mmCIF file of C-alpha atoms and ligand atoms in Angstrom:
data_model
loop_
_atom_site.group_PDB
_atom_site.id
_atom_site.type_symbol
_atom_site.label_atom_id
_atom_site.label_comp_id
_atom_site.label_asym_id
_atom_site.label_seq_id
_atom_site.Cartn_x
_atom_site.Cartn_y
_atom_site.Cartn_z
ATOM 1 C CA MET Z 1 0.534 0.333 -0.127
ATOM 2 C CA ARG Z 2 1.140 3.677 -0.930
ATOM 3 C CA ARG Z 3 0.842 6.119 2.104
ATOM 4 C CA ALA Z 4 -1.313 9.594 1.498
ATOM 5 C CA ALA Z 5 -2.212 12.310 3.251
ATOM 6 C CA VAL Z 6 -4.680 15.126 2.495
ATOM 7 C CA ILE Z 7 -3.719 18.852 3.184
ATOM 8 C CA GLY Z 8 -6.938 21.173 3.777
ATOM 9 C CA CYS Z 9 -9.855 19.394 5.563
ATOM 10 C CA GLY Z 10 -12.873 21.014 4.265
ATOM 11 C CA ARG Z 11 -15.264 20.841 1.665
ATOM 12 C CA MET Z 12 -12.881 19.657 -1.679
ATOM 13 C CA GLY Z 13 -10.331 18.004 1.298
ATOM 14 C CA ALA Z 14 -12.970 15.942 3.424
ATOM 15 C CA PHE Z 15 -16.605 17.143 2.974
ATOM 16 C CA THR Z 16 -18.273 17.270 -0.420
ATOM 17 C CA SER Z 17 -21.333 20.370 0.098
ATOM 18 C CA PRO Z 18 -24.735 18.822 0.008
ATOM 19 C CA ALA Z 19 -25.909 20.753 -3.302
ATOM 20 C CA VAL Z 20 -23.495 19.010 -5.337
ATOM 21 C CA ARG Z 21 -24.171 15.435 -4.018
ATOM 22 C CA GLU Z 22 -27.509 16.292 -4.241
ATOM 23 C CA TYR Z 23 -27.555 17.468 -8.271
ATOM 24 C CA ALA Z 24 -24.064 16.569 -9.917
ATOM 25 C CA PRO Z 25 -24.169 13.397 -11.712
ATOM 26 C CA ALA Z 26 -22.441 10.065 -10.740
ATOM 27 C CA CYS Z 27 -19.164 10.988 -12.468
ATOM 28 C CA TRP Z 28 -18.491 13.273 -10.002
ATOM 29 C CA PHE Z 29 -17.780 11.065 -7.459
ATOM 30 C CA PRO Z 30 -15.823 10.619 -5.009
ATOM 31 C CA LEU Z 31 -15.122 13.925 -5.221
ATOM 32 C CA ALA Z 32 -14.093 14.584 -1.632
ATOM 33 C CA HIS Z 33 -10.256 14.193 -1.743
ATOM 34 C CA ALA Z 34 -10.070 12.259 1.567
ATOM 35 C CA GLU Z 35 -13.050 9.691 -0.251
ATOM 36 C CA ALA Z 36 -11.246 9.569 -3.768
ATOM 37 C CA VAL Z 37 -7.749 8.232 -1.263
ATOM 38 C CA GLN Z 38 -9.892 6.119 0.802
ATOM 39 C CA ALA Z 39 -11.599 4.978 -2.758
ATOM 40 C CA HIS Z 40 -8.279 3.633 -4.095
ATOM 41 C CA GLY Z 41 -7.913 -0.177 -3.567
ATOM 42 C CA ASP Z 42 -3.575 0.765 -3.435
ATOM 43 C CA LEU Z 43 -3.571 4.082 -1.127
ATOM 44 C CA GLU Z 44 -4.106 3.982 3.014
ATOM 45 C CA LEU Z 45 -4.972 7.098 4.060
ATOM 46 C CA ALA Z 46 -2.093 7.778 6.611
ATOM 47 C CA ALA Z 47 -2.548 11.624 7.842
ATOM 48 C CA LEU Z 48 -4.912 14.733 7.458
ATOM 49 C CA CYS Z 49 -3.525 18.382 8.147
ATOM 50 C CA ASP Z 50 -5.456 20.964 9.073
ATOM 51 C CA PRO Z 51 -4.790 24.242 11.190
ATOM 52 C CA SER Z 52 -8.386 23.959 12.463
ATOM 53 C CA ALA Z 53 -8.350 22.095 15.044
ATOM 54 C CA GLU Z 54 -11.970 21.562 14.950
ATOM 55 C CA GLY Z 55 -12.250 20.732 11.733
ATOM 56 C CA LEU Z 56 -9.184 18.074 11.737
ATOM 57 C CA ALA Z 57 -11.326 16.139 14.028
ATOM 58 C CA ARG Z 58 -14.452 16.182 12.280
ATOM 59 C CA ALA Z 59 -12.209 15.020 9.138
ATOM 60 C CA GLN Z 60 -10.156 12.176 11.622
ATOM 61 C CA ALA Z 61 -13.650 10.967 13.100
ATOM 62 C CA HIS Z 62 -15.029 10.258 9.697
ATOM 63 C CA TYR Z 63 -12.776 9.335 8.049
ATOM 64 C CA GLY Z 64 -11.038 7.114 11.035
ATOM 65 C CA VAL Z 65 -7.652 8.521 10.323
ATOM 66 C CA ALA Z 66 -5.732 8.380 13.583
ATOM 67 C CA ARG Z 67 -2.823 11.096 13.035
ATOM 68 C CA GLY Z 68 -3.572 14.561 12.120
ATOM 69 C CA TYR Z 69 -1.223 17.808 12.045
ATOM 70 C CA ALA Z 70 -2.083 21.412 12.579
ATOM 71 C CA ASP Z 71 0.850 22.053 9.849
ATOM 72 C CA HIS Z 72 1.716 20.766 6.604
ATOM 73 C CA LEU Z 73 5.384 21.065 7.567
ATOM 74 C CA SER Z 74 5.308 18.812 10.971
ATOM 75 C CA LEU Z 75 3.087 16.011 8.177
ATOM 76 C CA LEU Z 76 5.773 16.188 6.360
ATOM 77 C CA LYS Z 77 8.994 15.653 8.938
ATOM 78 C CA ALA Z 78 6.876 13.038 10.533
ATOM 79 C CA GLU Z 79 5.241 11.063 7.788
ATOM 80 C CA GLU Z 80 6.372 8.938 5.024
ATOM 81 C CA LEU Z 81 4.279 9.865 1.931
ATOM 82 C CA ASP Z 82 4.379 9.020 -1.398
ATOM 83 C CA LEU Z 83 1.242 10.929 -2.399
ATOM 84 C CA VAL Z 84 -0.410 14.207 -0.890
ATOM 85 C CA THR Z 85 -3.582 16.028 -2.281
ATOM 86 C CA VAL Z 86 -3.992 19.685 -1.710
ATOM 87 C CA ALA Z 87 -7.349 21.061 -1.187
ATOM 88 C CA THR Z 88 -6.254 24.211 0.661
ATOM 89 C CA ARG Z 89 -7.317 27.745 -0.296
ATOM 90 C CA THR Z 90 -4.845 28.649 -2.900
ATOM 91 C CA ILE Z 91 -3.194 31.705 -1.323
ATOM 92 C CA GLY Z 92 0.244 29.834 -0.204
ATOM 93 C CA ARG Z 93 -1.024 26.842 -1.910
ATOM 94 C CA ALA Z 94 2.423 26.925 -3.484
ATOM 95 C CA GLY Z 95 4.793 27.053 -0.883
ATOM 96 C CA ILE Z 96 2.854 23.824 0.124
ATOM 97 C CA ILE Z 97 3.542 22.226 -2.597
ATOM 98 C CA ALA Z 98 7.505 23.342 -2.625
ATOM 99 C CA ASP Z 99 7.499 21.791 1.118
ATOM 100 C CA CYS Z 100 6.014 18.340 -0.564
ATOM 101 C CA PHE Z 101 8.758 18.249 -3.428
ATOM 102 C CA ASP Z 102 11.549 19.082 -1.133
ATOM 103 C CA VAL Z 103 11.032 16.324 1.173
ATOM 104 C CA GLY Z 104 10.694 13.911 -1.734
ATOM 105 C CA VAL Z 105 6.798 13.609 -2.438
ATOM 106 C CA ARG Z 106 6.420 12.972 -5.951
ATOM 107 C CA ALA Z 107 2.746 12.576 -6.923
ATOM 108 C CA LEU Z 108 0.819 15.991 -5.773
ATOM 109 C CA HIS Z 109 -3.122 16.132 -6.672
ATOM 110 C CA ILE Z 110 -4.114 19.825 -6.272
ATOM 111 C CA GLU Z 111 -6.983 22.016 -6.147
ATOM 112 C CA LYS Z 112 -7.393 24.751 -8.456
ATOM 113 C CA PRO Z 113 -6.278 27.388 -8.608
ATOM 114 C CA LEU Z 114 -3.093 26.531 -8.913
ATOM 115 C CA CYS Z 115 -1.608 29.224 -7.438
ATOM 116 C CA SER Z 116 -1.571 33.154 -6.889
ATOM 117 C CA SER Z 117 1.464 34.713 -8.554
ATOM 118 C CA VAL Z 118 3.781 34.367 -11.970
ATOM 119 C CA ALA Z 119 6.378 34.357 -9.731
ATOM 120 C CA GLU Z 120 4.756 31.075 -7.726
ATOM 121 C CA LEU Z 121 3.974 29.720 -11.270
ATOM 122 C CA ARG Z 122 7.554 29.514 -12.757
ATOM 123 C CA ARG Z 123 8.710 28.049 -9.094
ATOM 124 C CA ILE Z 124 6.122 25.005 -10.402
ATOM 125 C CA GLU Z 125 7.248 25.320 -13.608
ATOM 126 C CA ALA Z 126 10.837 24.746 -12.595
ATOM 127 C CA MET Z 127 10.155 21.238 -9.981
ATOM 128 C CA GLU Z 128 7.717 20.019 -13.201
ATOM 129 C CA ALA Z 129 10.779 20.917 -15.308
ATOM 130 C CA GLY Z 130 12.683 17.874 -13.344
ATOM 131 C CA GLY Z 131 10.186 15.254 -15.291
ATOM 132 C CA ASP Z 132 9.989 13.606 -12.067
ATOM 133 C CA LEU Z 133 7.179 14.978 -10.840
ATOM 134 C CA PHE Z 134 3.587 13.835 -11.259
ATOM 135 C CA LEU Z 135 0.606 16.132 -10.848
ATOM 136 C CA THR Z 136 -3.374 16.353 -11.290
ATOM 137 C CA TYR Z 137 -5.399 19.175 -10.195
ATOM 138 C CA GLY Z 138 -8.776 20.255 -9.235
ATOM 139 C CA THR Z 139 -10.385 20.713 -12.523
ATOM 140 C CA VAL Z 140 -11.209 16.921 -12.823
ATOM 141 C CA ARG Z 141 -13.984 17.220 -15.800
ATOM 142 C CA ARG Z 142 -11.294 16.423 -17.930
ATOM 143 C CA PHE Z 143 -11.111 12.629 -16.216
ATOM 144 C CA PHE Z 144 -14.714 11.881 -16.966
ATOM 145 C CA PRO Z 145 -15.691 9.459 -19.749
ATOM 146 C CA ILE Z 146 -18.626 11.658 -20.476
ATOM 147 C CA TYR Z 147 -15.926 14.385 -21.651
ATOM 148 C CA ARG Z 148 -13.148 12.299 -22.834
ATOM 149 C CA HIS Z 149 -15.721 10.796 -25.401
ATOM 150 C CA ALA Z 150 -17.032 14.619 -26.477
ATOM 151 C CA VAL Z 151 -13.902 15.236 -27.432
ATOM 152 C CA THR Z 152 -12.589 12.130 -29.549
ATOM 153 C CA LEU Z 153 -15.582 12.391 -31.205
ATOM 154 C CA ALA Z 154 -15.081 16.265 -31.710
ATOM 155 C CA SER Z 155 -12.003 15.485 -32.865
ATOM 156 C CA GLY Z 156 -12.269 12.527 -35.150
ATOM 157 C CA GLY Z 157 -12.938 14.066 -38.400
ATOM 158 C CA ASP Z 158 -16.129 12.746 -39.136
ATOM 159 C CA TYR Z 159 -17.924 16.037 -37.987
ATOM 160 C CA GLY Z 160 -15.530 18.126 -40.146
ATOM 161 C CA ALA Z 161 -12.534 20.368 -37.999
ATOM 162 C CA LEU Z 162 -13.103 21.670 -34.408
ATOM 163 C CA ARG Z 163 -13.674 25.212 -35.063
ATOM 164 C CA GLU Z 164 -14.620 27.050 -32.074
ATOM 165 C CA ILE Z 165 -15.246 25.711 -28.052
ATOM 166 C CA ARG Z 166 -17.400 27.462 -25.338
ATOM 167 C CA ALA Z 167 -17.412 26.513 -21.598
ATOM 168 C CA THR Z 168 -20.580 27.900 -20.298
ATOM 169 C CA LEU Z 169 -20.282 27.871 -16.554
ATOM 170 C CA GLY Z 170 -22.497 30.957 -16.010
ATOM 171 C CA GLN Z 171 -21.777 34.218 -14.616
ATOM 172 C CA GLY Z 172 -18.310 33.317 -12.403
ATOM 173 C CA ALA Z 173 -15.366 34.059 -11.174
ATOM 174 C CA LEU Z 174 -11.691 33.995 -13.087
ATOM 175 C CA TYR Z 175 -10.401 32.087 -9.817
ATOM 176 C CA TRP Z 176 -12.880 30.513 -7.750
ATOM 177 C CA THR Z 177 -14.741 29.151 -11.206
ATOM 178 C CA HIS Z 178 -12.767 29.565 -14.638
ATOM 179 C CA PRO Z 179 -10.024 27.461 -13.946
ATOM 180 C CA HIS Z 180 -12.416 24.800 -15.027
ATOM 181 C CA ALA Z 181 -13.697 26.739 -18.263
ATOM 182 C CA VAL Z 182 -10.392 27.078 -19.198
ATOM 183 C CA ASP Z 183 -9.297 23.551 -18.551
ATOM 184 C CA LEU Z 184 -12.195 21.907 -20.400
ATOM 185 C CA ILE Z 185 -10.770 24.405 -23.430
ATOM 186 C CA LEU Z 186 -7.375 23.268 -23.320
ATOM 187 C CA MET Z 187 -8.789 19.980 -23.067
ATOM 188 C CA ALA Z 188 -10.505 20.041 -26.362
ATOM 189 C CA ALA Z 189 -8.637 21.611 -28.296
ATOM 190 C CA GLY Z 190 -5.447 18.909 -27.752
ATOM 191 C CA GLY Z 191 -2.418 20.025 -27.893
ATOM 192 C CA ARG Z 192 -2.587 23.216 -29.966
ATOM 193 C CA ARG Z 193 -0.536 26.016 -28.721
ATOM 194 C CA VAL Z 194 -2.274 29.301 -27.500
ATOM 195 C CA GLU Z 195 -1.517 32.112 -29.340
ATOM 196 C CA ALA Z 196 -2.714 34.654 -27.435
ATOM 197 C CA VAL Z 197 -6.144 35.297 -25.068
ATOM 198 C CA GLN Z 198 -7.743 38.300 -24.909
ATOM 199 C CA ALA Z 199 -10.186 38.663 -21.667
ATOM 200 C CA ARG Z 200 -12.524 42.023 -20.349
ATOM 201 C CA LEU Z 201 -13.591 41.822 -16.383
ATOM 202 C CA ALA Z 202 -15.090 42.901 -14.058
ATOM 203 C CA GLY Z 203 -14.471 44.105 -10.661
ATOM 204 C CA VAL Z 204 -10.952 43.987 -11.073
ATOM 205 C CA GLU Z 205 -9.535 45.802 -7.644
ATOM 206 C CA ARG Z 206 -5.768 46.570 -7.565
ATOM 207 C CA ALA Z 207 -3.513 47.832 -5.596
ATOM 208 C CA ALA Z 208 -2.211 50.942 -5.850
ATOM 209 C CA GLY Z 209 0.975 51.237 -8.140
ATOM 210 C CA ALA Z 210 1.633 47.167 -8.273
ATOM 211 C CA MET Z 211 0.145 44.667 -10.465
ATOM 212 C CA THR Z 212 -1.501 42.743 -7.531
ATOM 213 C CA ILE Z 213 -5.520 41.886 -8.584
ATOM 214 C CA LYS Z 214 -6.913 42.360 -4.413
ATOM 215 C CA THR Z 215 -10.296 41.020 -6.117
ATOM 216 C CA ASP Z 216 -10.936 37.751 -7.966
ATOM 217 C CA PRO Z 217 -12.816 39.181 -10.894
ATOM 218 C CA VAL Z 218 -15.814 37.999 -12.818
ATOM 219 C CA ILE Z 219 -15.030 36.915 -16.521
ATOM 220 C CA GLU Z 220 -17.322 39.138 -18.661
ATOM 221 C CA ALA Z 221 -15.932 37.462 -21.824
ATOM 222 C CA ALA Z 222 -12.747 35.877 -22.597
ATOM 223 C CA THR Z 223 -11.610 34.269 -25.848
ATOM 224 C CA ILE Z 224 -8.109 31.447 -25.806
ATOM 225 C CA TRP Z 225 -6.849 32.242 -29.349
ATOM 226 C CA PHE Z 226 -5.374 28.533 -30.763
ATOM 227 C CA GLU Z 227 -2.646 28.256 -33.818
ATOM 228 C CA ASP Z 228 -5.431 26.579 -36.200
ATOM 229 C CA GLY Z 229 -7.975 29.813 -35.804
ATOM 230 C CA VAL Z 230 -9.712 27.334 -33.400
ATOM 231 C CA ALA Z 231 -11.056 29.674 -30.430
ATOM 232 C CA GLY Z 232 -12.202 28.840 -26.893
ATOM 233 C CA HIS Z 233 -14.732 31.405 -25.676
ATOM 234 C CA ILE Z 234 -15.869 32.186 -21.887
ATOM 235 C CA GLY Z 235 -18.879 33.942 -21.210
ATOM 236 C CA ARG Z 236 -21.866 34.667 -18.845
ATOM 237 C CA SER Z 237 -24.441 32.458 -20.136
ATOM 238 C CA PRO Z 238 -25.977 29.981 -17.779
ATOM 239 C CA GLY Z 239 -25.944 26.052 -17.797
ATOM 240 C CA MET Z 240 -23.027 23.863 -17.029
ATOM 241 C CA ASP Z 241 -22.015 23.031 -21.015
ATOM 242 C CA LEU Z 242 -19.070 21.704 -22.571
ATOM 243 C CA VAL Z 243 -19.837 23.199 -26.749
ATOM 244 C CA LEU Z 244 -17.639 21.584 -29.185
ATOM 245 C CA SER Z 245 -18.280 23.531 -32.527
ATOM 246 C CA CYS Z 246 -17.575 21.483 -35.518
ATOM 247 C CA GLN Z 247 -17.840 21.988 -39.212
ATOM 248 C CA SER Z 248 -20.759 20.405 -39.604
ATOM 249 C CA ALA Z 249 -22.198 19.571 -35.990
ATOM 250 C CA GLU Z 250 -21.978 20.844 -32.535
ATOM 251 C CA LEU Z 251 -21.194 18.677 -29.507
ATOM 252 C CA THR Z 252 -22.415 19.313 -26.369
ATOM 253 C CA VAL Z 253 -21.905 17.798 -22.677
ATOM 254 C CA LEU Z 254 -24.530 19.149 -20.591
ATOM 255 C CA ASN Z 255 -25.464 20.108 -17.616
ATOM 256 C CA ASP Z 256 -21.886 19.411 -15.983
ATOM 257 C CA GLY Z 257 -21.804 15.324 -17.344
ATOM 258 C CA HIS Z 258 -25.501 14.871 -17.515
ATOM 259 C CA GLY Z 259 -25.632 13.726 -20.750
ATOM 260 C CA LEU Z 260 -24.458 14.331 -24.381
ATOM 261 C CA ALA Z 261 -26.484 15.607 -27.435
ATOM 262 C CA ILE Z 262 -24.882 16.173 -31.168
ATOM 263 C CA SER Z 263 -26.604 18.412 -33.145
ATOM 264 C CA ASP Z 264 -26.147 17.191 -37.098
ATOM 265 C CA TYR Z 265 -25.919 18.955 -39.679
ATOM 266 C CA SER Z 266 -26.242 17.711 -43.253
ATOM 267 C CA GLY Z 267 -27.757 17.596 -46.632
ATOM 268 C CA ALA Z 268 -29.750 20.863 -47.731
ATOM 269 C CA ASN Z 269 -31.759 20.756 -44.345
ATOM 270 C CA PRO Z 270 -30.339 24.163 -42.966
ATOM 271 C CA TYR Z 271 -31.699 22.837 -39.487
ATOM 272 C CA PRO Z 272 -29.797 20.572 -37.295
ATOM 273 C CA ASP Z 273 -30.875 17.198 -36.291
ATOM 274 C CA ARG Z 274 -29.967 16.937 -32.695
ATOM 275 C CA GLN Z 275 -29.631 13.526 -30.775
ATOM 276 C CA SER Z 276 -28.616 12.404 -27.699
ATOM 277 C CA VAL Z 277 -25.666 9.800 -27.329
ATOM 278 C CA THR Z 278 -25.854 7.205 -24.711
ATOM 279 C CA VAL Z 279 -22.939 4.938 -26.227
ATOM 280 C CA GLY Z 280 -19.099 5.186 -25.828
ATOM 281 C CA PHE Z 281 -19.161 6.041 -22.392
ATOM 282 C CA ASP Z 282 -20.405 4.941 -18.882
ATOM 283 C CA PRO Z 283 -22.356 7.265 -17.012
ATOM 284 C CA GLU Z 284 -22.371 5.859 -13.583
ATOM 285 C CA ALA Z 285 -18.448 4.662 -14.069
ATOM 286 C CA PRO Z 286 -16.949 6.899 -10.568
ATOM 287 C CA ALA Z 287 -14.494 8.899 -11.296
ATOM 288 C CA GLY Z 288 -14.304 12.468 -9.217
ATOM 289 C CA THR Z 289 -11.185 12.705 -7.477
ATOM 290 C CA LEU Z 290 -10.647 9.172 -8.022
ATOM 291 C CA ALA Z 291 -9.704 9.480 -11.560
ATOM 292 C CA PRO Z 292 -7.058 11.945 -11.274
ATOM 293 C CA ILE Z 293 -5.195 10.131 -7.944
ATOM 294 C CA ARG Z 294 -5.955 7.026 -10.309
ATOM 295 C CA GLU Z 295 -3.502 8.356 -12.692
ATOM 296 C CA LEU Z 296 -1.252 9.378 -9.996
ATOM 297 C CA VAL Z 297 -0.602 6.169 -8.547
ATOM 298 C CA ALA Z 298 -0.202 4.678 -12.320
ATOM 299 C CA CYS Z 299 2.258 6.956 -12.607
ATOM 300 C CA LEU Z 300 4.682 5.960 -9.407
ATOM 301 C CA ASP Z 301 3.780 2.550 -10.537
ATOM 302 C CA GLY Z 302 5.817 3.362 -13.468
ATOM 303 C CA ASP Z 303 2.735 2.923 -16.137
ATOM 304 C CA ALA Z 304 3.566 4.512 -19.517
ATOM 305 C CA THR Z 305 0.841 5.143 -20.583
ATOM 306 C CA ALA Z 306 -0.648 6.698 -17.565
ATOM 307 C CA ARG Z 307 3.112 8.711 -17.374
ATOM 308 C CA ARG Z 308 2.572 10.086 -21.140
ATOM 309 C CA SER Z 309 -1.576 11.253 -20.096
ATOM 310 C CA ASN Z 310 0.125 13.050 -16.748
ATOM 311 C CA ALA Z 311 2.759 14.937 -19.267
ATOM 312 C CA ALA Z 312 0.234 16.416 -20.930
ATOM 313 C CA ASN Z 313 -2.193 16.977 -18.392
ATOM 314 C CA ARG Z 314 0.791 18.857 -16.548
ATOM 315 C CA ARG Z 315 1.310 20.727 -19.220
ATOM 316 C CA ALA Z 316 -2.756 21.661 -19.176
ATOM 317 C CA ILE Z 317 -2.275 22.801 -15.723
ATOM 318 C CA LEU Z 318 0.980 24.870 -16.252
ATOM 319 C CA THR Z 319 -0.997 26.408 -19.656
ATOM 320 C CA GLY Z 320 -3.808 26.884 -17.593
ATOM 321 C CA GLN Z 321 -2.703 28.783 -14.644
ATOM 322 C CA HIS Z 322 -0.723 31.134 -17.816
ATOM 323 C CA ILE Z 323 -4.049 31.443 -19.581
ATOM 324 C CA LEU Z 324 -5.562 33.452 -15.783
ATOM 325 C CA PHE Z 325 -2.725 35.875 -15.474
ATOM 326 C CA ALA Z 326 -2.921 36.291 -19.310
ATOM 327 C CA MET Z 327 -6.749 37.293 -19.402
ATOM 328 C CA VAL Z 328 -5.779 39.935 -16.285
ATOM 329 C CA GLN Z 329 -2.906 41.189 -18.482
ATOM 330 C CA SER Z 330 -5.191 41.635 -21.620
ATOM 331 C CA HIS Z 331 -7.990 43.310 -19.572
ATOM 332 C CA LEU Z 332 -5.463 45.905 -17.965
ATOM 333 C CA GLU Z 333 -4.398 46.464 -21.521
ATOM 334 C CA SER Z 334 -8.264 47.541 -22.997
ATOM 335 C CA ALA Z 335 -8.810 43.563 -24.302
ATOM 336 C CA ARG Z 336 -5.846 43.189 -26.196
ATOM 337 C CA PRO Z 337 -4.855 39.599 -27.015
ATOM 338 C CA VAL Z 338 -2.111 38.845 -25.329
ATOM 339 C CA ALA Z 339 0.714 35.720 -25.669
ATOM 340 C CA LEU Z 340 1.713 33.845 -22.966
ATOM 341 C CA ASP Z 341 4.845 35.047 -23.011
ATOM 342 C CA ALA Z 342 3.888 38.919 -22.961
ATOM 343 C CA VAL Z 343 1.928 38.634 -19.418
ATOM 344 C CA ASP Z 344 4.148 41.050 -16.908
ATOM 345 C CA PRO Z 345 6.275 38.928 -13.972
ATOM 346 C CA ALA Z 346 5.009 41.040 -11.190
ATOM 347 C CA ILE Z 347 1.256 40.311 -11.893
ATOM 348 C CA VAL Z 348 -0.448 38.756 -7.973
ATOM 349 C CA ILE Z 349 -4.069 37.532 -8.120
ATOM 350 C CA GLU Z 350 -5.061 37.467 -4.545
ATOM 351 C CA ALA Z 351 -8.498 36.331 -5.194
ATOM 352 C CA ARG Z 352 -10.052 37.940 -2.575
ATOM 353 C CA THR Z 353 -14.434 37.702 -1.746
ATOM 354 C CA GLY Z 354 -15.272 38.993 1.500
ATOM 355 C CA GLY Z 355 -13.129 37.369 4.158
ATOM 356 C CA ASN Z 356 -12.277 34.806 1.980
ATOM 357 C CA ASN Z 357 -9.600 34.365 -0.992
ATOM 358 C CA ALA Z 358 -10.351 31.359 -3.883
HETATM 359 N N1 NAD D 1 -12.242 21.548 -8.228
HETATM 360 C C1 NAD D 1 -13.566 22.225 -7.698
HETATM 361 O O1 NAD D 1 -14.968 21.853 -8.360
HETATM 362 C C2 NAD D 1 -13.478 22.577 -6.874
HETATM 363 C C3 NAD D 1 -15.009 23.289 -5.885
HETATM 364 C C4 NAD D 1 -15.244 23.981 -4.661
HETATM 365 C C5 NAD D 1 -13.707 24.524 -4.337
HETATM 366 N N2 NAD D 1 -12.376 24.576 -5.176
HETATM 367 C C6 NAD D 1 -11.077 24.840 -4.564
HETATM 368 O O2 NAD D 1 -10.503 24.008 -3.529
HETATM 369 C C7 NAD D 1 -9.853 24.378 -2.642
HETATM 370 C C8 NAD D 1 -10.325 24.721 -1.400
HETATM 371 O O3 NAD D 1 -11.969 24.887 -1.051
HETATM 372 P P1 NAD D 1 -12.826 24.701 -0.676
HETATM 373 O O4 NAD D 1 -14.152 25.189 -0.729
HETATM 374 O O5 NAD D 1 -12.669 23.115 0.292
HETATM 375 O O6 NAD D 1 -12.454 25.598 1.022
HETATM 376 P P2 NAD D 1 -12.490 25.362 2.610
HETATM 377 O O7 NAD D 1 -12.517 26.671 3.505
HETATM 378 O O8 NAD D 1 -14.318 24.498 2.592
HETATM 379 O O9 NAD D 1 -11.592 24.485 3.093
HETATM 380 C C9 NAD D 1 -10.112 24.873 2.669
HETATM 381 C C10 NAD D 1 -9.491 24.075 4.007
HETATM 382 O O10 NAD D 1 -8.071 24.053 4.195
HETATM 383 C C11 NAD D 1 -7.571 24.398 5.373
HETATM 384 N N3 NAD D 1 -6.361 25.286 5.251
HETATM 385 C C12 NAD D 1 -6.329 26.830 5.116
HETATM 386 N N4 NAD D 1 -4.211 26.744 5.414
HETATM 387 C C13 NAD D 1 -4.056 25.740 5.441
HETATM 388 C C14 NAD D 1 -3.037 25.119 5.348
HETATM 389 N N5 NAD D 1 -1.998 26.515 5.527
HETATM 390 N N6 NAD D 1 -2.447 24.021 5.914
HETATM 391 C C15 NAD D 1 -3.485 22.512 5.333
HETATM 392 N N7 NAD D 1 -4.855 23.692 5.652
HETATM 393 C C16 NAD D 1 -5.289 24.463 5.292
HETATM 394 C C17 NAD D 1 -8.706 25.755 6.190
HETATM 395 O O11 NAD D 1 -8.774 25.016 7.633
HETATM 396 C C18 NAD D 1 -10.357 24.376 5.621
HETATM 397 O O12 NAD D 1 -10.571 23.429 6.375
HETATM 398 C C19 NAD D 1 -10.237 26.161 -2.671
HETATM 399 O O13 NAD D 1 -9.191 26.990 -3.781
HETATM 400 C C20 NAD D 1 -11.415 26.767 -4.424
HETATM 401 O O14 NAD D 1 -10.947 27.310 -5.432
HETATM 402 C C21 NAD D 1 -12.569 23.520 -6.346
#
């Protein structure tokens, strides 16, 4: 058995919110990190960590875990761990990732967003460049069979070339909601290179004379332009859909994975033929956070397919974070297209809402 620990025992770490439990489709579960670790047959949930004594005790009792720590340094000092999951809020997360790396942990599942600043992102990139760090991320839809099937169909050529990707996750904030939209767009775009990012945000509160954004701005509209003209759009439309527009059809993963529909245009009829797709994926297969954790364990076991998949997933995690910073840069420059390497290295996003950060 490999030994794992969860850092941060709130909603994502330990206690999935009742609304998600009630409404999300089956493919979202097990979602809480601790639950996913315990669902993996080759992992022992060896320890939990949270500075809230009450939260820690509650999680320890719920999961039957004897060893609990109030801070991650004590955890890392006392426990030999193969895999760590990080479900704290974003500020400070990059430091936790670095501390895990420094003691030799090589498999990390990290909540989104990855980090708070461009400087932190560069440090994480340097760790990842060593090639022996396996990472997965809280944007878990990319692991669900229904999303994978939709992307396979859209990129297979039967419907012509992919032209446009839309992630409609409602009116959402850059850090709280839209790491998910960005990741879905990157997943659908495959390995296409990002050419530029344009964004118009609302609620940007900037610290005087600095590149620090104090708030978590709403994305009013954003476009990610890929090398071959494919465009990924994020707006404020309600719904929880991923829409993949090809030359002759539109494929939509509906309602966070509740269903998949194809609107197919053919012949002289200008109106699409709409069909539900029910084959090619298992809507009930347990995925949630267990799916990325399975990939991490397979990477540790030396599985070549998992390692290839993880290399692509790591690129998407890092690129996705660059895109969030580029959206801020674009907004500050009147929504002009910004290349990912043209982002001000001084950008910090505190993403504060009320008394908390994203
Ligand atoms: N993947 C998703 O769908 C999804 C959904 C909701 C939230 N999130 C993300 O997950 C993260 C956590 O969100 P949440 O809703 O679970 O928050 P939360 O406030 O419920 O939980 C965070 C927990 O981390 C603990 N914590 C804070 N600092 C810590 C530290 N240094 N070491 C250990 N524990 C620490 C807190 O005491 C708290 O228990 C956020 O970044 C959020 O953006 C992801």
